[in-house]
Amino acid sequence: MPQGDTIAAIATAIVPQQGSVGIVRVSGGEAMAIARQVFHAPGKQPWDSHRILYGHIRHPKTQAFIDEGLLLLMQAPRSFTREDVVEFHCHGGIMAVQQVLNACLATGARLAEPGEFTLRAFLNGRIDLTQAESVADLVGARSPQAAQTALAGLQGKLAHPIRQLRTTCLDVLAEIEARIDFEDDLPPLDERWVKAQLEQVLAEVNQILATADRGELLRTGLKVAIVGRPNVGKSSLLNAWSQSDRAIVTDLPGTTRDVVESQLVVDGIPVQVLDTAGIREAEDQVEQIGVARSRQAAQSADLILFTLDAQAGWTADDQMIYEQVCRQSAPATEPTIRPLILVLNKIDLVAPAALSKIPIPDTITQVVHTVAAAQQGIGDLEQAILQTVQQEHLQAANLDFAINQRQSAALLHAQAALQQVQETVTQQLPLDFWTIDLRAAIQALGEVTGEEVTESVLDRIFSRFCIGK
């Protein structure tokens, strides 16, 4: 991404007839000059930093009136990018903000690339790379907990411990290299101290790595598929859980012909719930397509809610679905059970003694009783989901921040390098060998915060941002 010129972009979401205010952001050395050509402030309003001016926005060449609005001035280095920044606050919608942006481009600004404002903040030392990634996580947060995790990263709660670990490694490296260069002038290296420092750094790296699954879960959410025979109450379960009428509910089997989605949040975790068509051998072509999509949805889900009609019990059709959808096979291995919760629905129609006699396979450990039509058992279902998630995704992840995939990959490299240093020390190899893997660990830790990062990595990270951020 080219740097040094002046960039402009629309910084707010543009939705026809729904946005009351739109913002056009300009950053760079010519930002103030562009603002003076486009924005006309009546009276003697001072053009001082961190002031808001009222006025009219006009096209710089034709002087055609565009909008009435406000101008926010932020001179370097007291701005997000540490460059001169101006923001035009105009009416929302599509036309006003687009015309203001066009006016800025006509005056010499360049349209910003995705994430370029945040990239400039990073390159100018305003934020580190973990904070830049947290900006994107905050914008895309799908739950309050995901937003809080992003804010923790934005406040430096991830970068601070990483920097401390890197500093410790640098201190150890300096002690080792000093012995290599000035062996006769210094006392022998304290090997126990080196081992203790390496163990401490490695333990903290492992602790941070333990947040990777939690971070992935908070960012991408959990995909849950409600699977079962027709007319067992899958759609009623979705409606009761989402407290809406997303799915059509009738007494006729095969009512749901396609996958119905609903977005929920369970204890801070975003959950995408898929209500699938009842799986059975269908003659109707449309229903056949729906059944095929149900199978695909089940195969792609992180968790399956296998729903049974308690009154009918475990039927041959249920066994077929369980074998085909709920069990997954790997080459040359025994079939394994997909993460699954058995939902016994319509228990109000069955005597308690009869429930205990339903022949549930021993491989199913999580069973929840519900009366979906009466919204009963939903709380128990959510607790079962959280318990399953805890077992599958969140073990040992109890920090207030969570790393992403890129950060996890860098920390895994640091982990491997530190383990190799420990092995080198144990084998009593020459000190030069100690420094090789220690430098690799230092570089990997620097990749997390951006102290050691390539331009291609930056392009890959910031290309995922929205334009204007």
mmCIF file of N, CA, C and O in Angstrom, residues 1-3 5-12 23-28 31 74 79-87 101 104-105 109-127 132 135 462-463 465-469:
data_model
loop_
_atom_site.group_PDB
_atom_site.id
_atom_site.type_symbol
_atom_site.label_atom_id
_atom_site.label_comp_id
_atom_site.label_asym_id
_atom_site.label_seq_id
_atom_site.Cartn_x
_atom_site.Cartn_y
_atom_site.Cartn_z
ATOM 1 N N MET A 1 0.833 -1.189 0.000
ATOM 2 C CA MET A 1 0.000 0.000 0.000
ATOM 3 C C MET A 1 0.882 1.260 0.000
ATOM 4 O O MET A 1 1.745 1.404 0.862
ATOM 5 N N PRO A 2 0.687 2.167 -0.930
ATOM 6 C CA PRO A 2 1.503 3.379 -0.962
ATOM 7 C C PRO A 2 1.192 4.268 0.228
ATOM 8 O O PRO A 2 0.072 4.346 0.701
ATOM 9 N N GLN A 3 2.249 4.946 0.723
ATOM 10 C CA GLN A 3 2.091 5.814 1.874
ATOM 11 C C GLN A 3 2.555 7.222 1.514
ATOM 12 O O GLN A 3 3.293 7.442 0.549
ATOM 13 N N ASP A 5 0.751 9.939 0.645
ATOM 14 C CA ASP A 5 -0.237 10.785 0.005
ATOM 15 C C ASP A 5 -1.446 10.934 0.918
ATOM 16 O O ASP A 5 -1.491 10.410 2.024
ATOM 17 N N THR A 6 -2.438 11.667 0.450
ATOM 18 C CA THR A 6 -3.637 11.929 1.244
ATOM 19 C C THR A 6 -4.762 11.016 0.764
ATOM 20 O O THR A 6 -5.025 10.930 -0.437
ATOM 21 N N ILE A 7 -5.395 10.351 1.699
ATOM 22 C CA ILE A 7 -6.431 9.367 1.364
ATOM 23 C C ILE A 7 -7.780 9.830 1.903
ATOM 24 O O ILE A 7 -7.856 10.596 2.879
ATOM 25 N N ALA A 8 -8.839 9.334 1.276
ATOM 26 C CA ALA A 8 -10.201 9.676 1.693
ATOM 27 C C ALA A 8 -11.098 8.465 1.494
ATOM 28 O O ALA A 8 -10.873 7.644 0.599
ATOM 29 N N ALA A 9 -12.112 8.351 2.340
ATOM 30 C CA ALA A 9 -13.065 7.257 2.212
ATOM 31 C C ALA A 9 -14.294 7.560 3.050
ATOM 32 O O ALA A 9 -14.247 8.370 3.993
ATOM 33 N N ILE A 10 -15.391 6.902 2.701
ATOM 34 C CA ILE A 10 -16.601 6.961 3.529
ATOM 35 C C ILE A 10 -16.373 6.069 4.742
ATOM 36 O O ILE A 10 -16.002 4.907 4.604
ATOM 37 N N ALA A 11 -16.575 6.596 5.933
ATOM 38 C CA ALA A 11 -16.240 5.897 7.172
ATOM 39 C C ALA A 11 -17.451 5.332 7.896
ATOM 40 O O ALA A 11 -17.314 4.774 8.981
ATOM 41 N N THR A 12 -18.632 5.477 7.313
ATOM 42 C CA THR A 12 -19.840 4.943 7.937
ATOM 43 C C THR A 12 -20.566 4.045 6.955
ATOM 44 O O THR A 12 -20.406 4.174 5.741
ATOM 45 N N ILE A 23 -20.208 9.946 7.398
ATOM 46 C CA ILE A 23 -18.913 10.556 7.671
ATOM 47 C C ILE A 23 -17.952 10.216 6.547
ATOM 48 O O ILE A 23 -17.824 9.054 6.155
ATOM 49 N N VAL A 24 -17.272 11.226 6.024
ATOM 50 C CA VAL A 24 -16.189 11.053 5.067
ATOM 51 C C VAL A 24 -14.901 11.462 5.762
ATOM 52 O O VAL A 24 -14.789 12.578 6.266
ATOM 53 N N ARG A 25 -13.935 10.549 5.802
ATOM 54 C CA ARG A 25 -12.673 10.780 6.524
ATOM 55 C C ARG A 25 -11.550 11.007 5.523
ATOM 56 O O ARG A 25 -11.433 10.308 4.514
ATOM 57 N N VAL A 26 -10.703 11.991 5.832
ATOM 58 C CA VAL A 26 -9.546 12.319 4.996
ATOM 59 C C VAL A 26 -8.323 12.353 5.896
ATOM 60 O O VAL A 26 -8.348 12.944 6.985
ATOM 61 N N SER A 27 -7.217 11.702 5.462
ATOM 62 C CA SER A 27 -5.994 11.662 6.264
ATOM 63 C C SER A 27 -4.783 11.863 5.368
ATOM 64 O O SER A 27 -4.686 11.263 4.303
ATOM 65 N N GLY A 28 -3.858 12.717 5.829
ATOM 66 C CA GLY A 28 -2.631 12.946 5.075
ATOM 67 C C GLY A 28 -2.212 14.402 5.138
ATOM 68 O O GLY A 28 -2.891 15.259 5.722
ATOM 69 N N ALA A 31 -4.755 17.100 3.994
ATOM 70 C CA ALA A 31 -6.119 17.007 4.511
ATOM 71 C C ALA A 31 -6.696 18.379 4.855
ATOM 72 O O ALA A 31 -7.851 18.686 4.508
ATOM 73 N N MET A 74 -8.504 17.453 13.147
ATOM 74 C CA MET A 74 -7.548 16.805 14.055
ATOM 75 C C MET A 74 -6.166 16.863 13.416
ATOM 76 O O MET A 74 -5.881 16.125 12.462
ATOM 77 N N SER A 79 -4.113 12.417 16.263
ATOM 78 C CA SER A 79 -5.188 11.818 15.482
ATOM 79 C C SER A 79 -4.958 10.321 15.438
ATOM 80 O O SER A 79 -3.911 9.816 15.853
ATOM 81 N N PHE A 80 -5.926 9.594 14.911
ATOM 82 C CA PHE A 80 -5.829 8.137 14.870
ATOM 83 C C PHE A 80 -4.649 7.671 14.024
ATOM 84 O O PHE A 80 -3.958 6.714 14.359
ATOM 85 N N THR A 81 -4.397 8.352 12.907
ATOM 86 C CA THR A 81 -3.309 7.961 12.014
ATOM 87 C C THR A 81 -2.001 8.688 12.326
ATOM 88 O O THR A 81 -0.982 8.387 11.712
ATOM 89 N N ARG A 82 -2.031 9.645 13.260
ATOM 90 C CA ARG A 82 -0.901 10.535 13.555
ATOM 91 C C ARG A 82 -0.542 11.407 12.357
ATOM 92 O O ARG A 82 0.564 11.904 12.234
ATOM 93 N N GLU A 83 -1.506 11.562 11.454
ATOM 94 C CA GLU A 83 -1.414 12.518 10.354
ATOM 95 C C GLU A 83 -2.522 13.541 10.554
ATOM 96 O O GLU A 83 -3.381 13.395 11.424
ATOM 97 N N ASP A 84 -2.500 14.597 9.741
ATOM 98 C CA ASP A 84 -3.643 15.506 9.743
ATOM 99 C C ASP A 84 -4.880 14.741 9.274
ATOM 100 O O ASP A 84 -4.844 14.058 8.242
ATOM 101 N N VAL A 85 -5.961 14.844 10.030
ATOM 102 C CA VAL A 85 -7.203 14.152 9.702
ATOM 103 C C VAL A 85 -8.352 15.134 9.772
ATOM 104 O O VAL A 85 -8.440 15.928 10.723
ATOM 105 N N VAL A 86 -9.240 15.084 8.771
ATOM 106 C CA VAL A 86 -10.490 15.849 8.829
ATOM 107 C C VAL A 86 -11.630 14.889 8.550
ATOM 108 O O VAL A 86 -11.475 13.919 7.802
ATOM 109 N N GLU A 87 -12.760 15.169 9.171
ATOM 110 C CA GLU A 87 -13.953 14.357 8.944
ATOM 111 C C GLU A 87 -15.116 15.273 8.592
ATOM 112 O O GLU A 87 -15.407 16.230 9.320
ATOM 113 N N LEU A 101 -17.441 12.697 -0.829
ATOM 114 C CA LEU A 101 -16.229 11.941 -1.146
ATOM 115 C C LEU A 101 -15.694 12.340 -2.516
ATOM 116 O O LEU A 101 -14.473 12.548 -2.675
ATOM 117 N N CYS A 104 -13.797 15.530 -2.354
ATOM 118 C CA CYS A 104 -12.458 15.374 -1.778
ATOM 119 C C CYS A 104 -11.501 14.757 -2.792
ATOM 120 O O CYS A 104 -10.334 15.155 -2.893
ATOM 121 N N LEU A 105 -11.981 13.796 -3.567
ATOM 122 C CA LEU A 105 -11.132 13.170 -4.584
ATOM 123 C C LEU A 105 -10.794 14.158 -5.693
ATOM 124 O O LEU A 105 -9.675 14.137 -6.236
ATOM 125 N N ALA A 109 -7.271 14.175 -3.168
ATOM 126 C CA ALA A 109 -7.158 12.990 -2.314
ATOM 127 C C ALA A 109 -7.277 11.722 -3.159
ATOM 128 O O ALA A 109 -7.810 11.746 -4.278
ATOM 129 N N ARG A 110 -6.780 10.637 -2.621
ATOM 130 C CA ARG A 110 -6.892 9.327 -3.261
ATOM 131 C C ARG A 110 -7.838 8.457 -2.453
ATOM 132 O O ARG A 110 -7.853 8.532 -1.234
ATOM 133 N N LEU A 111 -8.631 7.615 -3.148
ATOM 134 C CA LEU A 111 -9.539 6.719 -2.440
ATOM 135 C C LEU A 111 -8.727 5.724 -1.617
ATOM 136 O O LEU A 111 -7.833 5.044 -2.142
ATOM 137 N N ALA A 112 -9.025 5.635 -0.340
ATOM 138 C CA ALA A 112 -8.290 4.751 0.562
ATOM 139 C C ALA A 112 -8.536 3.299 0.211
ATOM 140 O O ALA A 112 -9.613 2.918 -0.254
ATOM 141 N N GLU A 113 -7.530 2.471 0.433
ATOM 142 C CA GLU A 113 -7.660 1.037 0.273
ATOM 143 C C GLU A 113 -8.226 0.441 1.560
ATOM 144 O O GLU A 113 -8.243 1.093 2.607
ATOM 145 N N PRO A 114 -8.704 -0.806 1.526
ATOM 146 C CA PRO A 114 -9.261 -1.410 2.749
ATOM 147 C C PRO A 114 -8.255 -1.378 3.899
ATOM 148 O O PRO A 114 -7.103 -1.784 3.758
ATOM 149 N N GLY A 115 -8.709 -0.862 5.045
ATOM 150 C CA GLY A 115 -7.888 -0.839 6.248
ATOM 151 C C GLY A 115 -6.741 0.138 6.230
ATOM 152 O O GLY A 115 -5.886 0.103 7.126
ATOM 153 N N GLU A 116 -6.692 1.053 5.261
ATOM 154 C CA GLU A 116 -5.509 1.895 5.125
ATOM 155 C C GLU A 116 -5.378 2.924 6.245
ATOM 156 O O GLU A 116 -4.261 3.278 6.630
ATOM 157 N N PHE A 117 -6.472 3.395 6.795
ATOM 158 C CA PHE A 117 -6.368 4.321 7.925
ATOM 159 C C PHE A 117 -5.727 3.617 9.123
ATOM 160 O O PHE A 117 -4.839 4.167 9.785
ATOM 161 N N THR A 118 -6.181 2.404 9.401
ATOM 162 C CA THR A 118 -5.607 1.650 10.518
ATOM 163 C C THR A 118 -4.165 1.252 10.221
ATOM 164 O O THR A 118 -3.322 1.239 11.124
ATOM 165 N N LEU A 119 -3.856 0.931 8.965
ATOM 166 C CA LEU A 119 -2.474 0.610 8.590
ATOM 167 C C LEU A 119 -1.565 1.799 8.865
ATOM 168 O O LEU A 119 -0.447 1.637 9.383
ATOM 169 N N ARG A 120 -2.014 2.997 8.519
ATOM 170 C CA ARG A 120 -1.195 4.186 8.777
ATOM 171 C C ARG A 120 -1.016 4.408 10.281
ATOM 172 O O ARG A 120 0.055 4.831 10.722
ATOM 173 N N ALA A 121 -2.054 4.104 11.050
ATOM 174 C CA ALA A 121 -1.917 4.222 12.503
ATOM 175 C C ALA A 121 -0.838 3.267 13.014
ATOM 176 O O ALA A 121 -0.060 3.599 13.909
ATOM 177 N N PHE A 122 -0.778 2.063 12.424
ATOM 178 C CA PHE A 122 0.250 1.095 12.819
ATOM 179 C C PHE A 122 1.637 1.547 12.361
ATOM 180 O O PHE A 122 2.593 1.558 13.149
ATOM 181 N N LEU A 123 1.760 1.926 11.102
ATOM 182 C CA LEU A 123 3.067 2.321 10.571
ATOM 183 C C LEU A 123 3.609 3.564 11.254
ATOM 184 O O LEU A 123 4.827 3.727 11.368
ATOM 185 N N ASN A 124 2.732 4.436 11.714
ATOM 186 C CA ASN A 124 3.156 5.661 12.396
ATOM 187 C C ASN A 124 3.311 5.484 13.901
ATOM 188 O O ASN A 124 3.506 6.462 14.629
ATOM 189 N N GLY A 125 3.202 4.242 14.394
ATOM 190 C CA GLY A 125 3.446 3.967 15.805
ATOM 191 C C GLY A 125 2.306 4.309 16.734
ATOM 192 O O GLY A 125 2.477 4.314 17.949
ATOM 193 N N ARG A 126 1.134 4.569 16.177
ATOM 194 C CA ARG A 126 -0.018 4.901 17.027
ATOM 195 C C ARG A 126 -0.548 3.659 17.736
ATOM 196 O O ARG A 126 -0.968 3.720 18.889
ATOM 197 N N ILE A 127 -0.531 2.509 17.047
ATOM 198 C CA ILE A 127 -0.980 1.242 17.619
ATOM 199 C C ILE A 127 -0.027 0.144 17.154
ATOM 200 O O ILE A 127 0.712 0.323 16.172
ATOM 201 N N ALA A 132 -4.275 -3.262 16.001
ATOM 202 C CA ALA A 132 -4.888 -3.071 14.688
ATOM 203 C C ALA A 132 -5.861 -4.204 14.385
ATOM 204 O O ALA A 132 -6.980 -3.971 13.904
ATOM 205 N N VAL A 135 -9.060 -3.831 16.234
ATOM 206 C CA VAL A 135 -9.998 -2.877 15.625
ATOM 207 C C VAL A 135 -10.951 -3.618 14.698
ATOM 208 O O VAL A 135 -12.173 -3.428 14.738
ATOM 209 N N PHE A 462 -4.542 -6.310 6.461
ATOM 210 C CA PHE A 462 -5.381 -5.121 6.299
ATOM 211 C C PHE A 462 -6.313 -5.210 5.104
ATOM 212 O O PHE A 462 -7.272 -4.432 5.013
ATOM 213 N N SER A 463 -6.075 -6.147 4.206
ATOM 214 C CA SER A 463 -7.006 -6.314 3.085
ATOM 215 C C SER A 463 -8.354 -6.835 3.552
ATOM 216 O O SER A 463 -9.351 -6.714 2.838
ATOM 217 N N PHE A 465 -9.921 -5.632 6.134
ATOM 218 C CA PHE A 465 -10.659 -4.522 6.741
ATOM 219 C C PHE A 465 -11.635 -3.937 5.736
ATOM 220 O O PHE A 465 -11.478 -4.099 4.519
ATOM 221 N N CYS A 466 -12.606 -3.212 6.255
ATOM 222 C CA CYS A 466 -13.497 -2.463 5.369
ATOM 223 C C CYS A 466 -12.824 -1.161 4.953
ATOM 224 O O CYS A 466 -11.940 -0.645 5.638
ATOM 225 N N ILE A 467 -13.230 -0.638 3.809
ATOM 226 C CA ILE A 467 -12.701 0.653 3.360
ATOM 227 C C ILE A 467 -13.229 1.742 4.300
ATOM 228 O O ILE A 467 -14.393 1.773 4.648
ATOM 229 N N GLY A 468 -12.337 2.643 4.701
ATOM 230 C CA GLY A 468 -12.732 3.708 5.616
ATOM 231 C C GLY A 468 -12.343 3.443 7.048
ATOM 232 O O GLY A 468 -12.519 4.306 7.907
ATOM 233 N N LYS A 469 -11.778 2.241 7.320
ATOM 234 C CA LYS A 469 -11.377 1.922 8.699
ATOM 235 C C LYS A 469 -9.872 1.839 8.761
ATOM 236 O O LYS A 469 -9.209 1.472 7.801
#
